[in-house]
Amino acid sequence: MLYQCRECMSEYPLNTLEYKCKCGGHFNLKFNKSGYKPDLYKDVSNLSLWDYECVLPFNKEESRDITMMEGLTPLIPLEEDLYAKAEYYMPTLSFKDRGGVMLVLLAKKIGLSEIAIDSSGNAATSVTAYSTRAGVRCHVFVPEKTSTNKLKQIQAHGGIVHTVWGNREDTSLAVKEFITLNNIFYASHIYNPVFYHGTKTYFYEVFEQLGFRFPDIFIIPIGNGTLIFGAELAFLELKEAGYIQKYPKIIGVQAKNCAPLISEDPVSIKETIAEGIAIPNPPRKKEILEIVNSTGGYIIGVDEDEILSAKDGLAKKGLYVEDTSAVNYCAYLKIKENLTPSESVVIPLCGSGLKSNVKHF
Ligand SMILES: *Cc1c(COP(=O)(O)O)cnc(C)c1O
């Protein structure tokens, strides 16, 4: 491999300290590789979650004006037997696009021109982005503490933001009052199962990316459980179709400061930097616990300083994620020494680090 001047054709070794040719010309890189042969049978026109159209509630054709070719995110080998699925490689920089596109397709299909959603940030960003593409007005209810970066993104997409003075639970009460008063469709990622048929593609993709098998363990962050409900669908469908015999284990993660699935004590709820999973009272708590238990898994809690140090650890590996996503790597570090040799783990990197700028308290 050599550099070659584009003007005088002089060649330089790779370790030259020159950054351009002595004659002033710029370098080309010269190396001996050629032989691109198009594989006429490889269909890359469909590289998105719409690959799984046959198990989705809508067709790729119906999604044509709305899809941003979401899905099919990379599975990055991080450590031996640990893979990170980089969900922030997504149109709105979080995994919520898997469900967001489905919810908006639903709104379109039933002929709505206006919808409302409440979220701590990422679900609303996604639903707003797709709504705008679909020509649907989207009211967004967010708690006051939402990262300003997420708010800017929602506003940029054209979302009508209603800031609620209070926590995530107050926000959910506010949207429910608003939809009842104004007769507006509640495009909820928490209640509407259409969303979960989007998030289930996360598991279909991992299944294929690992060579048509699941890892032993999926670590999954839990706020309202949207990824867990996707797991429930994918596991069931793949088992019924005979592709898996048993369920991989789900290890759920919550921030200890807001861990209603671990502790029953409501006074123990405090603020957490993991804003995306700061849900003091998840409406589907019982179902989430049932799903986790059905896989032989359990839920662990992580401390605030552990989250920050895991975030830093990931950044030092080149992956910059939002605080809420660092909880997953943090959970891995905590269970690591109890793993049996060759037990494989997949963690999701749900949101981009550029999203979180909530004050660290
Ligand atoms: C939504 C979200 C989660 C998971 O929260 P659920 O409410 O359980 O769906 C995790 N991380 C990030 C970054 C999120 O946006």
CSV table of C-alpha atoms and ligand atoms in Angstrom, one decimal:
chain,number,residue,atom,x,y,z
A,1,MET,CA,0.0,0.0,0.0
A,2,LEU,CA,1.4,3.4,-1.0
A,3,TYR,CA,0.4,7.0,-1.5
A,4,GLN,CA,0.6,8.3,-5.0
A,5,CYS,CA,0.5,11.9,-6.1
A,6,ARG,CA,-2.5,12.8,-8.2
A,7,GLU,CA,-0.3,15.3,-10.2
A,8,CYS,CA,3.2,13.9,-10.8
A,9,MET,CA,2.5,10.2,-9.9
A,10,SER,CA,5.4,10.1,-7.4
A,11,GLU,CA,5.0,7.4,-4.8
A,12,TYR,CA,5.4,7.7,-1.0
A,13,PRO,CA,5.5,5.0,1.7
A,14,LEU,CA,2.6,4.9,4.1
A,15,ASN,CA,4.7,6.1,7.0
A,16,THR,CA,5.8,9.3,5.2
A,17,LEU,CA,5.4,12.4,7.3
A,18,GLU,CA,4.5,14.3,4.2
A,19,TYR,CA,0.7,15.0,4.0
A,20,LYS,CA,1.0,16.0,0.3
A,21,CYS,CA,3.5,15.6,-2.5
A,22,LYS,CA,6.6,17.8,-2.8
A,23,CYS,CA,5.2,19.1,-6.1
A,24,GLY,CA,2.1,20.3,-4.2
A,25,GLY,CA,-0.2,17.6,-5.5
A,26,HIS,CA,-2.6,15.6,-3.2
A,27,PHE,CA,-2.3,11.9,-2.5
A,28,ASN,CA,-4.3,9.0,-3.8
A,29,LEU,CA,-4.1,5.6,-2.0
A,30,LYS,CA,-2.7,2.8,-4.1
A,31,PHE,CA,-3.3,-0.8,-3.2
A,32,ASN,CA,-4.0,-4.0,-5.0
A,33,LYS,CA,-7.6,-4.9,-4.5
A,34,SER,CA,-10.3,-5.2,-7.1
A,35,GLY,CA,-12.9,-7.5,-8.2
A,36,TYR,CA,-16.2,-6.1,-7.0
A,37,LYS,CA,-18.8,-8.5,-8.4
A,38,PRO,CA,-22.4,-7.6,-7.8
A,39,ASP,CA,-24.4,-10.4,-6.3
A,40,LEU,CA,-27.4,-10.3,-8.5
A,41,TYR,CA,-29.4,-12.4,-6.0
A,42,LYS,CA,-28.8,-10.2,-3.0
A,43,ASP,CA,-31.7,-7.8,-2.4
A,44,VAL,CA,-30.5,-4.8,-0.5
A,45,SER,CA,-33.4,-2.5,-1.4
A,46,ASN,CA,-35.1,-3.6,1.7
A,47,LEU,CA,-32.5,-3.3,4.4
A,48,SER,CA,-34.6,-2.2,7.3
A,49,LEU,CA,-37.0,-3.7,9.8
A,50,TRP,CA,-39.4,-4.1,6.9
A,51,ASP,CA,-37.3,-7.2,6.1
A,52,TYR,CA,-39.7,-8.8,8.7
A,53,GLU,CA,-42.8,-7.6,6.9
A,54,CYS,CA,-44.3,-11.0,7.0
A,55,VAL,CA,-44.7,-10.8,10.8
A,56,LEU,CA,-45.5,-7.0,11.0
A,57,PRO,CA,-49.0,-5.5,11.2
A,58,PHE,CA,-48.4,-3.3,8.2
A,59,ASN,CA,-46.8,-3.9,4.8
A,60,LYS,CA,-43.7,-2.3,3.5
A,61,GLU,CA,-45.8,-0.9,0.6
A,62,GLU,CA,-48.1,0.9,3.1
A,63,SER,CA,-45.1,2.4,4.9
A,64,ARG,CA,-43.5,3.8,1.7
A,65,ASP,CA,-44.0,7.5,2.4
A,66,ILE,CA,-43.4,7.2,6.1
A,67,THR,CA,-40.6,4.8,6.7
A,68,MET,CA,-37.1,6.1,7.1
A,69,MET,CA,-35.6,2.6,6.7
A,70,GLU,CA,-35.4,2.2,10.4
A,71,GLY,CA,-34.0,-0.9,12.0
A,72,LEU,CA,-31.2,-3.3,11.0
A,73,THR,CA,-28.8,-1.7,13.4
A,74,PRO,CA,-25.3,-3.1,13.9
A,75,LEU,CA,-24.5,-5.8,16.5
A,76,ILE,CA,-21.1,-4.7,17.8
A,77,PRO,CA,-18.8,-7.3,19.5
A,78,LEU,CA,-17.7,-5.5,22.7
A,79,GLU,CA,-16.0,-8.1,24.8
A,80,GLU,CA,-15.8,-11.9,24.6
A,81,ASP,CA,-19.4,-13.2,24.4
A,82,LEU,CA,-20.8,-9.6,24.8
A,83,TYR,CA,-22.5,-7.8,21.9
A,84,ALA,CA,-24.0,-4.3,21.9
A,85,LYS,CA,-26.8,-3.6,19.5
A,86,ALA,CA,-26.3,0.0,18.5
A,87,GLU,CA,-29.9,1.2,18.5
A,88,TYR,CA,-28.8,4.8,18.3
A,89,TYR,CA,-28.0,4.2,14.6
A,90,MET,CA,-31.6,5.0,14.0
A,91,PRO,CA,-33.3,7.9,12.2
A,92,THR,CA,-34.2,9.8,15.4
A,93,LEU,CA,-31.2,8.3,17.3
A,94,SER,CA,-33.1,5.9,19.6
A,95,PHE,CA,-34.7,2.4,19.3
A,96,LYS,CA,-38.1,4.0,19.7
A,97,ASP,CA,-38.3,4.3,15.9
A,98,ARG,CA,-39.1,0.6,15.7
A,99,GLY,CA,-42.4,1.3,17.4
A,100,GLY,CA,-42.8,4.9,16.4
A,101,VAL,CA,-43.2,4.1,12.7
A,102,MET,CA,-45.8,1.5,13.5
A,103,LEU,CA,-47.9,3.8,15.7
A,104,VAL,CA,-47.9,6.5,13.0
A,105,LEU,CA,-48.9,3.9,10.3
A,106,LEU,CA,-51.8,3.0,12.5
A,107,ALA,CA,-52.8,6.6,12.8
A,108,LYS,CA,-52.6,7.0,9.1
A,109,LYS,CA,-54.5,3.8,8.4
A,110,ILE,CA,-57.5,4.8,10.6
A,111,GLY,CA,-57.4,8.3,9.0
A,112,LEU,CA,-56.4,10.5,11.9
A,113,SER,CA,-55.0,14.0,11.5
A,114,GLU,CA,-54.1,14.6,15.1
A,115,ILE,CA,-52.6,12.4,17.9
A,116,ALA,CA,-51.1,12.8,21.4
A,117,ILE,CA,-48.3,11.1,23.2
A,118,ASP,CA,-46.6,11.4,26.6
A,119,SER,CA,-43.0,10.4,27.0
A,120,SER,CA,-39.8,11.2,28.8
A,121,GLY,CA,-38.4,12.1,25.4
A,122,ASN,CA,-37.4,9.5,22.9
A,123,ALA,CA,-40.8,7.9,22.2
A,124,ALA,CA,-42.2,11.4,21.6
A,125,THR,CA,-39.3,12.4,19.3
A,126,SER,CA,-39.8,9.3,17.2
A,127,VAL,CA,-43.6,9.6,17.0
A,128,THR,CA,-43.3,13.3,16.1
A,129,ALA,CA,-40.8,12.7,13.4
A,130,TYR,CA,-43.0,10.0,11.7
A,131,SER,CA,-46.2,12.1,12.3
A,132,THR,CA,-44.7,15.0,10.4
A,133,ARG,CA,-43.8,12.8,7.5
A,134,ALA,CA,-47.4,11.4,7.5
A,135,GLY,CA,-49.0,14.9,7.8
A,136,VAL,CA,-50.4,14.2,11.3
A,137,ARG,CA,-50.3,16.8,14.0
A,138,CYS,CA,-48.6,15.5,17.2
A,139,HIS,CA,-49.2,16.8,20.7
A,140,VAL,CA,-46.3,15.8,23.0
A,141,PHE,CA,-46.5,15.8,26.8
A,142,VAL,CA,-43.2,15.7,28.5
A,143,PRO,CA,-42.0,16.2,32.1
A,144,GLU,CA,-40.2,19.5,32.9
A,145,LYS,CA,-36.9,17.6,33.5
A,146,THR,CA,-36.7,16.3,29.9
A,147,SER,CA,-33.3,17.0,28.3
A,148,THR,CA,-33.4,20.2,26.3
A,149,ASN,CA,-31.7,18.4,23.5
A,150,LYS,CA,-34.7,16.0,23.2
A,151,LEU,CA,-37.1,18.9,23.4
A,152,LYS,CA,-35.3,20.8,20.6
A,153,GLN,CA,-35.4,17.6,18.5
A,154,ILE,CA,-39.2,17.3,19.1
A,155,GLN,CA,-39.8,20.9,18.3
A,156,ALA,CA,-37.6,20.7,15.1
A,157,HIS,CA,-39.8,17.9,13.9
A,158,GLY,CA,-42.9,20.0,14.5
A,159,GLY,CA,-44.3,18.5,17.6
A,160,ILE,CA,-46.6,20.6,19.8
A,161,VAL,CA,-44.9,20.5,23.1
A,162,HIS,CA,-46.9,20.6,26.4
A,163,THR,CA,-44.5,20.7,29.3
A,164,VAL,CA,-45.9,19.3,32.5
A,165,TRP,CA,-44.6,20.6,35.8
A,166,GLY,CA,-44.1,17.4,37.6
A,167,ASN,CA,-42.7,13.9,37.1
A,168,ARG,CA,-43.4,11.3,34.5
A,169,GLU,CA,-46.5,10.2,36.3
A,170,ASP,CA,-48.0,13.7,36.3
A,171,THR,CA,-47.2,13.9,32.6
A,172,SER,CA,-49.2,10.7,32.0
A,173,LEU,CA,-52.2,12.1,33.9
A,174,ALA,CA,-52.0,15.4,31.9
A,175,VAL,CA,-52.1,13.6,28.5
A,176,LYS,CA,-55.0,11.4,29.6
A,177,GLU,CA,-57.0,14.6,30.6
A,178,PHE,CA,-56.1,16.3,27.3
A,179,ILE,CA,-57.2,13.4,25.1
A,180,THR,CA,-60.5,13.0,26.9
A,181,LEU,CA,-61.3,16.7,26.8
A,182,ASN,CA,-60.3,17.1,23.1
A,183,ASN,CA,-61.3,13.7,21.8
A,184,ILE,CA,-57.8,13.1,20.4
A,185,PHE,CA,-56.3,9.7,19.7
A,186,TYR,CA,-53.7,8.6,22.4
A,187,ALA,CA,-50.8,7.2,20.3
A,188,SER,CA,-49.3,5.6,23.4
A,189,HIS,CA,-46.2,3.5,23.2
A,190,ILE,CA,-47.2,2.2,26.7
A,191,TYR,CA,-50.7,0.9,25.9
A,192,ASN,CA,-50.9,0.4,22.2
A,193,PRO,CA,-49.7,-3.1,21.2
A,194,VAL,CA,-48.9,-2.0,17.6
A,195,PHE,CA,-45.8,-0.4,19.1
A,196,TYR,CA,-44.5,-3.7,20.4
A,197,HIS,CA,-44.7,-5.3,17.0
A,198,GLY,CA,-42.1,-2.8,16.0
A,199,THR,CA,-39.9,-3.4,19.0
A,200,LYS,CA,-40.0,-7.1,18.5
A,201,THR,CA,-37.9,-6.7,15.3
A,202,TYR,CA,-34.9,-5.9,17.7
A,203,PHE,CA,-35.0,-9.6,18.6
A,204,TYR,CA,-35.6,-11.0,15.1
A,205,GLU,CA,-32.5,-9.0,14.0
A,206,VAL,CA,-30.3,-10.3,16.9
A,207,PHE,CA,-31.5,-13.9,16.1
A,208,GLU,CA,-30.3,-13.5,12.5
A,209,GLN,CA,-27.1,-11.5,13.4
A,210,LEU,CA,-25.9,-14.3,15.7
A,211,GLY,CA,-26.4,-16.9,13.1
A,212,PHE,CA,-30.0,-17.8,13.7
A,213,ARG,CA,-29.8,-18.2,17.4
A,214,PHE,CA,-30.4,-16.1,20.5
A,215,PRO,CA,-27.8,-15.2,23.1
A,216,ASP,CA,-28.1,-16.8,26.5
A,217,ILE,CA,-29.0,-13.5,28.0
A,218,PHE,CA,-30.7,-10.3,26.9
A,219,ILE,CA,-30.1,-7.4,29.2
A,220,ILE,CA,-33.1,-5.0,28.8
A,221,PRO,CA,-33.7,-1.6,30.5
A,222,ILE,CA,-37.1,-1.3,32.0
A,223,GLY,CA,-39.1,1.9,32.3
A,224,ASN,CA,-42.5,1.1,30.8
A,225,GLY,CA,-41.2,-2.1,29.3
A,226,THR,CA,-41.6,-1.4,25.6
A,227,LEU,CA,-38.6,-3.6,24.7
A,228,ILE,CA,-39.7,-6.4,27.0
A,229,PHE,CA,-43.1,-6.6,25.3
A,230,GLY,CA,-41.3,-6.8,22.0
A,231,ALA,CA,-39.3,-9.7,23.4
A,232,GLU,CA,-42.5,-11.5,24.5
A,233,LEU,CA,-43.8,-11.4,21.0
A,234,ALA,CA,-40.6,-12.4,19.2
A,235,PHE,CA,-39.8,-15.2,21.6
A,236,LEU,CA,-43.3,-16.6,21.3
A,237,GLU,CA,-43.4,-16.3,17.5
A,238,LEU,CA,-40.0,-17.9,17.0
A,239,LYS,CA,-40.8,-20.7,19.4
A,240,GLU,CA,-44.2,-21.4,17.7
A,241,ALA,CA,-42.4,-21.4,14.4
A,242,GLY,CA,-40.0,-24.0,15.7
A,243,TYR,CA,-36.8,-21.8,15.5
A,244,ILE,CA,-36.0,-21.8,19.2
A,245,GLN,CA,-36.7,-24.4,21.8
A,246,LYS,CA,-36.3,-22.3,24.9
A,247,TYR,CA,-36.4,-18.7,25.8
A,248,PRO,CA,-33.2,-16.8,26.4
A,249,LYS,CA,-33.0,-15.2,29.9
A,250,ILE,CA,-34.1,-11.6,30.3
A,251,ILE,CA,-32.2,-9.6,32.9
A,252,GLY,CA,-34.1,-6.4,33.4
A,253,VAL,CA,-32.4,-3.2,34.6
A,254,GLN,CA,-33.6,-0.3,36.6
A,255,ALA,CA,-31.9,2.7,38.2
A,256,LYS,CA,-32.0,2.0,42.0
A,257,ASN,CA,-33.2,5.6,42.4
A,258,CYS,CA,-36.4,4.7,40.5
A,259,ALA,CA,-36.9,0.9,40.8
A,260,PRO,CA,-40.6,0.2,41.3
A,261,LEU,CA,-40.1,-3.4,39.9
A,262,ILE,CA,-37.5,-4.1,42.6
A,263,SER,CA,-38.9,-2.2,45.6
A,264,GLU,CA,-42.5,-1.9,46.6
A,265,ASP,CA,-41.7,1.2,48.6
A,266,PRO,CA,-43.1,4.4,46.9
A,267,VAL,CA,-41.2,6.8,49.2
A,268,SER,CA,-37.9,5.4,47.9
A,269,ILE,CA,-38.4,6.9,44.5
A,270,LYS,CA,-35.7,9.6,43.8
A,271,GLU,CA,-34.5,11.4,40.7
A,272,THR,CA,-32.1,9.5,38.4
A,273,ILE,CA,-29.9,10.5,35.5
A,274,ALA,CA,-31.5,7.6,33.6
A,275,GLU,CA,-34.4,9.8,32.6
A,276,GLY,CA,-35.6,7.4,29.9
A,277,ILE,CA,-36.5,4.7,32.4
A,278,ALA,CA,-37.5,7.0,35.3
A,279,ILE,CA,-41.1,5.6,35.5
A,280,PRO,CA,-42.2,5.6,39.2
A,281,ASN,CA,-45.3,3.5,38.6
A,282,PRO,CA,-45.3,1.5,35.3
A,283,PRO,CA,-48.9,0.7,34.3
A,284,ARG,CA,-47.9,-2.7,33.0
A,285,LYS,CA,-45.7,-3.6,36.0
A,286,LYS,CA,-47.4,-7.0,36.6
A,287,GLU,CA,-47.0,-8.1,33.0
A,288,ILE,CA,-43.4,-7.1,32.8
A,289,LEU,CA,-42.6,-9.2,35.9
A,290,GLU,CA,-44.4,-12.1,34.4
A,291,ILE,CA,-42.5,-11.9,31.2
A,292,VAL,CA,-39.1,-11.6,33.0
A,293,ASN,CA,-40.0,-14.6,35.2
A,294,SER,CA,-41.1,-16.7,32.3
A,295,THR,CA,-37.6,-16.6,30.9
A,296,GLY,CA,-36.0,-17.5,34.2
A,297,GLY,CA,-34.6,-14.0,34.5
A,298,TYR,CA,-34.6,-11.3,37.1
A,299,ILE,CA,-34.2,-7.6,37.6
A,300,ILE,CA,-31.2,-5.7,39.0
A,301,GLY,CA,-30.7,-2.2,40.1
A,302,VAL,CA,-27.8,0.1,39.4
A,303,ASP,CA,-26.5,3.1,41.3
A,304,GLU,CA,-26.1,6.6,39.8
A,305,ASP,CA,-22.3,6.7,40.1
A,306,GLU,CA,-22.1,3.2,38.5
A,307,ILE,CA,-24.2,4.5,35.6
A,308,LEU,CA,-21.8,7.4,35.0
A,309,SER,CA,-18.8,5.1,35.2
A,310,ALA,CA,-20.3,2.6,32.7
A,311,LYS,CA,-21.1,5.5,30.4
A,312,ASP,CA,-17.5,6.6,30.5
A,313,GLY,CA,-16.4,2.9,30.0
A,314,LEU,CA,-18.5,2.7,26.8
A,315,ALA,CA,-17.2,6.1,25.6
A,316,LYS,CA,-13.6,4.8,26.0
A,317,LYS,CA,-14.6,1.9,23.8
A,318,GLY,CA,-15.8,4.4,21.2
A,319,LEU,CA,-19.5,4.3,22.0
A,320,TYR,CA,-21.2,7.4,23.2
A,321,VAL,CA,-24.6,6.7,24.6
A,322,GLU,CA,-27.2,8.6,26.7
A,323,ASP,CA,-27.1,8.1,30.4
A,324,THR,CA,-30.2,5.8,30.2
A,325,SER,CA,-28.4,3.5,27.9
A,326,ALA,CA,-25.3,3.2,30.1
A,327,VAL,CA,-27.4,1.3,32.6
A,328,ASN,CA,-27.3,-1.8,30.3
A,329,TYR,CA,-23.6,-2.0,30.2
A,330,CYS,CA,-23.5,-1.2,33.9
A,331,ALA,CA,-25.8,-4.2,34.5
A,332,TYR,CA,-23.5,-6.4,32.4
A,333,LEU,CA,-20.5,-5.3,34.5
A,334,LYS,CA,-22.4,-6.3,37.6
A,335,ILE,CA,-23.4,-9.8,36.4
A,336,LYS,CA,-20.2,-10.5,34.5
A,337,GLU,CA,-18.4,-12.5,37.2
A,338,ASN,CA,-21.5,-14.7,37.8
A,339,LEU,CA,-21.7,-15.7,34.1
A,340,THR,CA,-20.7,-19.3,33.2
A,341,PRO,CA,-18.0,-19.6,30.6
A,342,SER,CA,-19.2,-18.9,27.0
A,343,GLU,CA,-22.6,-17.6,28.2
A,344,SER,CA,-23.4,-14.9,25.7
A,345,VAL,CA,-25.0,-11.5,26.4
A,346,VAL,CA,-26.6,-8.9,24.2
A,347,ILE,CA,-27.1,-5.3,25.5
A,348,PRO,CA,-29.0,-2.6,23.7
A,349,LEU,CA,-27.5,0.9,23.3
A,350,CYS,CA,-30.9,2.5,23.1
A,351,GLY,CA,-30.2,6.2,22.6
A,352,SER,CA,-27.4,8.5,21.4
A,353,GLY,CA,-25.2,10.3,23.9
A,354,LEU,CA,-26.0,13.6,22.2
A,355,LYS,CA,-29.5,13.4,23.6
A,356,SER,CA,-28.8,13.6,27.3
A,357,ASN,CA,-28.1,16.9,28.7
A,358,VAL,CA,-30.2,16.8,31.8
A,359,LYS,CA,-28.4,18.3,34.7
A,360,HIS,CA,-26.4,15.8,36.7
A,361,PHE,CA,-27.5,16.1,40.3
B,1,LIG,C1,-37.6,4.2,26.1
B,1,LIG,C2,-36.2,4.0,26.5
B,1,LIG,C3,-35.8,2.9,27.2
B,1,LIG,C4,-36.7,1.8,27.7
B,1,LIG,O1,-37.8,2.3,28.4
B,1,LIG,P1,-39.2,1.6,28.3
B,1,LIG,O2,-40.1,2.6,28.9
B,1,LIG,O3,-39.1,0.4,29.1
B,1,LIG,O4,-39.5,1.3,26.9
B,1,LIG,C5,-34.5,2.7,27.5
B,1,LIG,N1,-33.5,3.5,27.1
B,1,LIG,C6,-33.9,4.6,26.3
B,1,LIG,C7,-32.8,5.5,25.9
B,1,LIG,C8,-35.2,4.9,26.0
B,1,LIG,O5,-35.5,5.9,25.2
